[in-house]
Short mmCIF file of C-alpha atoms in Angstrom, two decimals:
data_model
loop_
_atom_site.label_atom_id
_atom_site.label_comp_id
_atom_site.label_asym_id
_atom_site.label_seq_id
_atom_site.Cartn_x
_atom_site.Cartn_y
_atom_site.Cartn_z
CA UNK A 109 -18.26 3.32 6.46
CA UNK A 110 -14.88 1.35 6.87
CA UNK A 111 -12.52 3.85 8.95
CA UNK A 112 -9.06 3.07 9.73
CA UNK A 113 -7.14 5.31 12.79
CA UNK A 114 -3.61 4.95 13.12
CA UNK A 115 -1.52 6.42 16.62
CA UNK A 116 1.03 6.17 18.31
CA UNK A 117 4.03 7.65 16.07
CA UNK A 118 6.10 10.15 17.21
CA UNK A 119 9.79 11.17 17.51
CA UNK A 120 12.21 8.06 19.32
CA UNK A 121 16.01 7.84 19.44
CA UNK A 122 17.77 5.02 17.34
CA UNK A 123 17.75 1.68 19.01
CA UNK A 124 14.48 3.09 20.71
CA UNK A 125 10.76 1.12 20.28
CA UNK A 126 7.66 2.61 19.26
CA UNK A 127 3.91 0.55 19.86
CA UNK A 128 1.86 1.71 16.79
CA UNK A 129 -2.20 0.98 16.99
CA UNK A 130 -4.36 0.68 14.03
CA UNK A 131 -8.38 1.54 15.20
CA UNK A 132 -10.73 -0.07 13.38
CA UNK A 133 -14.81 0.47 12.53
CA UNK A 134 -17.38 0.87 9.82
CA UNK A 135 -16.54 -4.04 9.38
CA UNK A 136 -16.02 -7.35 10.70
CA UNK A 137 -12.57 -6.54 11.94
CA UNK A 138 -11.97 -10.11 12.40
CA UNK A 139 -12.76 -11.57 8.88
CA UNK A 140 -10.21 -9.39 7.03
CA UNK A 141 -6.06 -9.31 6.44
CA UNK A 142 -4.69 -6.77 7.44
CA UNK A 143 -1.08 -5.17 6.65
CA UNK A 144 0.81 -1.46 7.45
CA UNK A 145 2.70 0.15 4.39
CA UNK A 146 5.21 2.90 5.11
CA UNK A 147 6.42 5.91 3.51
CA UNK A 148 9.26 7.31 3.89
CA UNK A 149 9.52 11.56 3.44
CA UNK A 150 9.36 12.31 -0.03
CA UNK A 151 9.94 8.76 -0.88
CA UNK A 152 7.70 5.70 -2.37
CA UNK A 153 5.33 3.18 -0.59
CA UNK A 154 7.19 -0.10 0.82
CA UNK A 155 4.84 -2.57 2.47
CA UNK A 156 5.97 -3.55 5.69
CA UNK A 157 3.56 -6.40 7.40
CA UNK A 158 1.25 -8.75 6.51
CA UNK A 159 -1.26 -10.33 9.17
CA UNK A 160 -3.96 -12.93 8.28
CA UNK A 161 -7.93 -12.66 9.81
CA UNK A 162 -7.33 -14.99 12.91
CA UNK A 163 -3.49 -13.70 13.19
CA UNK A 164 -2.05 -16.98 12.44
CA UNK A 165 -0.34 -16.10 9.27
CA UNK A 166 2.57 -13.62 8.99
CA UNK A 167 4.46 -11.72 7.18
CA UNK A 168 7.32 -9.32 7.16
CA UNK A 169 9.36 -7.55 4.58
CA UNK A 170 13.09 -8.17 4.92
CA UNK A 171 14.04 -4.44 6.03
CA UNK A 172 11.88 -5.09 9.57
CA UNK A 173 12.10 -8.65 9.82
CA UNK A 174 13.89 -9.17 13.55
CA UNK A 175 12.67 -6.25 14.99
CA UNK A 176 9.34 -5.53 14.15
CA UNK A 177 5.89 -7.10 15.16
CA UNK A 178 2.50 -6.94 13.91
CA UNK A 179 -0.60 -8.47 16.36
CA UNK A 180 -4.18 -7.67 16.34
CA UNK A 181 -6.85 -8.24 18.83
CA UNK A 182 -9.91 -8.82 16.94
CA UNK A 183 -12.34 -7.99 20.32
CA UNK A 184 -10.83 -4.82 19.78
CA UNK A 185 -11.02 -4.62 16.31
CA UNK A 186 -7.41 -3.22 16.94
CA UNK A 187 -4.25 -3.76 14.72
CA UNK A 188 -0.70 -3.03 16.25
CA UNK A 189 2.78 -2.91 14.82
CA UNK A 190 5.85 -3.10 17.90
CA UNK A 191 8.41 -1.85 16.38
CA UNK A 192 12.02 -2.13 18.44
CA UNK A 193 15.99 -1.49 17.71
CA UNK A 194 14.89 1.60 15.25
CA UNK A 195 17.00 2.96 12.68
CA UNK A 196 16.89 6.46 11.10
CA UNK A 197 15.66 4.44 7.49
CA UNK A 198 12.65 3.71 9.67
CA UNK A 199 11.56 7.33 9.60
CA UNK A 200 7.80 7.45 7.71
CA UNK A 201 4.66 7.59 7.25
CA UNK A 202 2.86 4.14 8.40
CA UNK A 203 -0.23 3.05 7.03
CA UNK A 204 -2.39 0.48 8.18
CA UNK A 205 -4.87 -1.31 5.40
CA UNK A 206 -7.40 -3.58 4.07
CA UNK A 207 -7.52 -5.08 1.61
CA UNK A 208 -10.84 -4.16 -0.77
CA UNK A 209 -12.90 -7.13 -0.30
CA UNK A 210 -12.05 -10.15 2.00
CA UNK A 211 -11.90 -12.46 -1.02
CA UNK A 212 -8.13 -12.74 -1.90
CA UNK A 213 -7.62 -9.96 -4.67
CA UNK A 214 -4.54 -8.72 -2.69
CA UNK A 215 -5.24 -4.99 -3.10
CA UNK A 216 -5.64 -2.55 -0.47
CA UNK A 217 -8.81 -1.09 -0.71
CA UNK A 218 -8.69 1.20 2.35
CA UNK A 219 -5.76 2.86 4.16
CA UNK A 220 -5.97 4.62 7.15
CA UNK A 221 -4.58 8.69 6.97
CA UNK A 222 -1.35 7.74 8.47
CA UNK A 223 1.28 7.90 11.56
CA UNK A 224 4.29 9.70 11.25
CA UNK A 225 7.30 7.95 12.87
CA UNK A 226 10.45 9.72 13.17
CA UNK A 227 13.76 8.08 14.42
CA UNK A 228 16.11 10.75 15.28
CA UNK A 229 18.46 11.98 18.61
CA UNK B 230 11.97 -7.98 -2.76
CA UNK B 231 13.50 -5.53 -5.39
CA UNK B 232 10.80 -2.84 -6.07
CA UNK B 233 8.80 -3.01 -9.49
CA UNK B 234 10.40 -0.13 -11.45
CA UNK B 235 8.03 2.86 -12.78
CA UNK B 236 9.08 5.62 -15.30
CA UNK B 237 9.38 8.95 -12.47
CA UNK B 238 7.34 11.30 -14.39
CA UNK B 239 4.84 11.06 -17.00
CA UNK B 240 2.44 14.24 -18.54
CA UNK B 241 0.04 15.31 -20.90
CA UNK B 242 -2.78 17.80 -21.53
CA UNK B 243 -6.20 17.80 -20.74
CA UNK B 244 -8.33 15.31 -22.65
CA UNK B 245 -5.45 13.63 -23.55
CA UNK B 246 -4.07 9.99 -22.21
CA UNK B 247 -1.36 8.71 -20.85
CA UNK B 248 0.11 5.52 -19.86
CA UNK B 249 2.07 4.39 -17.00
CA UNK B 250 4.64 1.36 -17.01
CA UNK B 251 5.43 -1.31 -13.90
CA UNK B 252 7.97 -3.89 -15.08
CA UNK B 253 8.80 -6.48 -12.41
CA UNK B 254 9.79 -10.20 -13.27
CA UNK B 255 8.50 -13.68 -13.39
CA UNK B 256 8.39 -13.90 -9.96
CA UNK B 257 5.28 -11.24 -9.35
CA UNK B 258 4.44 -8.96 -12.17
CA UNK B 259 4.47 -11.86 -14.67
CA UNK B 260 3.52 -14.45 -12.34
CA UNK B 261 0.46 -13.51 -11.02
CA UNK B 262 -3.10 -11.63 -12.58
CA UNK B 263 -2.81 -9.68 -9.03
CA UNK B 264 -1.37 -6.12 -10.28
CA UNK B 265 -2.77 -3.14 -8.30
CA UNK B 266 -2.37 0.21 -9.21
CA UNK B 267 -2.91 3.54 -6.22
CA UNK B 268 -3.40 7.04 -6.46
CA UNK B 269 -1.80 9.73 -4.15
CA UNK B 270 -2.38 13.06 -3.92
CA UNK B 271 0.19 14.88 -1.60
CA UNK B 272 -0.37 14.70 2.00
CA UNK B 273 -3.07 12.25 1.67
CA UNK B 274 -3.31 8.01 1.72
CA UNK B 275 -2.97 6.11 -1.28
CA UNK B 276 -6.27 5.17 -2.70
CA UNK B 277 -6.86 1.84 -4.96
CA UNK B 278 -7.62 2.60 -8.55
CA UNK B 279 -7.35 -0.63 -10.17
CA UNK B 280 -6.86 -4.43 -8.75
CA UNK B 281 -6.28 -7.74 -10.00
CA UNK B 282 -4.63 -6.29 -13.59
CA UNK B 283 -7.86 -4.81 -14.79
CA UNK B 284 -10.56 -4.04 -12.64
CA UNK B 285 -11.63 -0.54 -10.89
CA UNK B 286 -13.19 -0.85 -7.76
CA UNK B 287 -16.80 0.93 -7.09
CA UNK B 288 -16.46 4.88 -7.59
CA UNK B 289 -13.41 4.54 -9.71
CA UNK B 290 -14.41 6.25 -12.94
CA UNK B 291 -13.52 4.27 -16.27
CA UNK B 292 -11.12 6.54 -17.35
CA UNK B 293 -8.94 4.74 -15.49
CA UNK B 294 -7.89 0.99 -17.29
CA UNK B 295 -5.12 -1.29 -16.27
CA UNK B 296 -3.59 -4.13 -18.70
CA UNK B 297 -0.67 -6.55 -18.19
CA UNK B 298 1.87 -8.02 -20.92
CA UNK B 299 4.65 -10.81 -19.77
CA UNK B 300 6.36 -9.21 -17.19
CA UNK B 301 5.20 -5.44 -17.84
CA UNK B 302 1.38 -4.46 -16.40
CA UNK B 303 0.33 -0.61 -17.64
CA UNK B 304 -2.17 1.85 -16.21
CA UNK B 305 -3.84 4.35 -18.62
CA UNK B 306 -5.56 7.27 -17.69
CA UNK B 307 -7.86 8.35 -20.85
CA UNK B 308 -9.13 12.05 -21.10
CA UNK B 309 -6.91 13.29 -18.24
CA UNK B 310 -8.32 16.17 -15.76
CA UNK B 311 -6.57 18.52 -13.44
CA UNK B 312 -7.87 16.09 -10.32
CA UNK B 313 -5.54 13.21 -12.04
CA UNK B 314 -2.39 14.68 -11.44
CA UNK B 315 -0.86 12.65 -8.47
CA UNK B 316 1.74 10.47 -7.81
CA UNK B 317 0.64 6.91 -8.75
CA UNK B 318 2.01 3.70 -7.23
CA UNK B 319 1.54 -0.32 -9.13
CA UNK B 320 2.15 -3.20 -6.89
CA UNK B 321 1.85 -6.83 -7.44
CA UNK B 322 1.68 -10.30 -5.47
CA UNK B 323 5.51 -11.79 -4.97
CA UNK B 324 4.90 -15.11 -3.76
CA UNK B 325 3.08 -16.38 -0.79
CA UNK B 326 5.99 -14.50 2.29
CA UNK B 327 5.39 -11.55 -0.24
CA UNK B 328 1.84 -10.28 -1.09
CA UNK B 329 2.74 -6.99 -1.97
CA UNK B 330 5.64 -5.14 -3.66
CA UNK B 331 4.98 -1.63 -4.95
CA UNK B 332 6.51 -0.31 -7.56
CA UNK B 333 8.91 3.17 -7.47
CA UNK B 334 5.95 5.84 -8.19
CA UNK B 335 5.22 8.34 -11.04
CA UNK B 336 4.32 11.81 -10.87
CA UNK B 337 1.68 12.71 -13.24
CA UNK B 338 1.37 16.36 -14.47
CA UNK B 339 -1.96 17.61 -16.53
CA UNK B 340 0.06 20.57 -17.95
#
């Protein structure tokens, strides 16, 4: 069974950095893309990073690009997200997930049950 | 990346349909056959209902079918139960620095 584990979130002050960790089990962590899609409270789904299977492809959405990083560690079957000089808009939800089958169809099959982050003094 | 708009709210009564717009542009929705539509109930992760335009991934029962026109893709959802009202998300492929924009969400009621 494909299980995704987000942690890490939590309350920071603005300008502040946050690690997020994505766990991974249940498939060959390696051979899959992997991305994190936030949500803000009571607000819509905005994808945030993309990272390819060996981590040599990536790709950020304009509102993070700068200040936020996404790795992975595939020995670890482990996804992060760094994220550093937060704003209040950064307070959500964040998702990590994969997409459905490993063969391009760009649809996120599984999500993880999310991290709350929450930017705030 | 603008977000793909969605009508807020749609309804309708059990056993009846009901059918959800995305309009983007060119440049994803009518660019690209890779249209996904999501599911969310409140509190809970999005799950994937439809992919590439058209197709429901295992589990996903057929009352659920997705079509595309120019720049304007559509999920239906045909004899609508209580366990369908959610909040429903489409997103679409936006170029290669891009693989996903979602759309701005619709709250389905079964009244």
């Amino acid at each position: 069974e494909v299980q995704l584990v987000e942690s890490g979130g939590g309350l920071v002050q603005p300008g502040g950095s946050l690690r997020l960790s994505c766990a991974a089990s249940g498939f060959t962590f390696s051979s899959y893309e992997m991305n994190w899609v936030r949500q803000a409270p009571g607000k819509g789904l905005e994808w945030v990073s993309y990272i390819s299977s060996s981590g040599s492809t990536i790709y950020y959405a304009d509102s993070v690009k700068g200040r936020f990083t996404i790795s992975r560690d595939n020995a670890k079957n482990s996804l992060y997200l760094q994220m550093n000089s937060l704003r209040a808009e950064d307070t959500a939800v964040y998702y990590c997930a994969r997409d459905l089958t490993g063969l391009g169809e760009l649809s996120l099959g599984y999500w993880g049950q999310g991290t709350l982050v929450t930017v705030s003094s | 990346q603008s977000a793909l708009t969605q009508p807020p709210s749609a309804s309708g009564s059990p056993g009846q349909s009901v059918t959800i717009s995305c309009t983007g542009t060119s440049s994803d929705v009518g660019g690209y056959n890779y249209v996904s539509w999501y599911q969310q109930h409140p509190g809970k992760a999005p799950k994937l209902m439809i992919y590439e335009v058209s197709k429901r991934p295992s589990g996903v029962p057929d009352r659920f079918s997705g079509s595309k026109s120019g720049n304007t893709a559509s999920l239906t959802v045909s004899g609508l139960q209580a366990e369908d009202e959610a909040d429903y998300y489409c997103s679409s492929y936006a170029g290669s620095n891009t693989p996903y924009v979602f759309g701005t969400g619709t709250k389905v009621t079964v009244l």
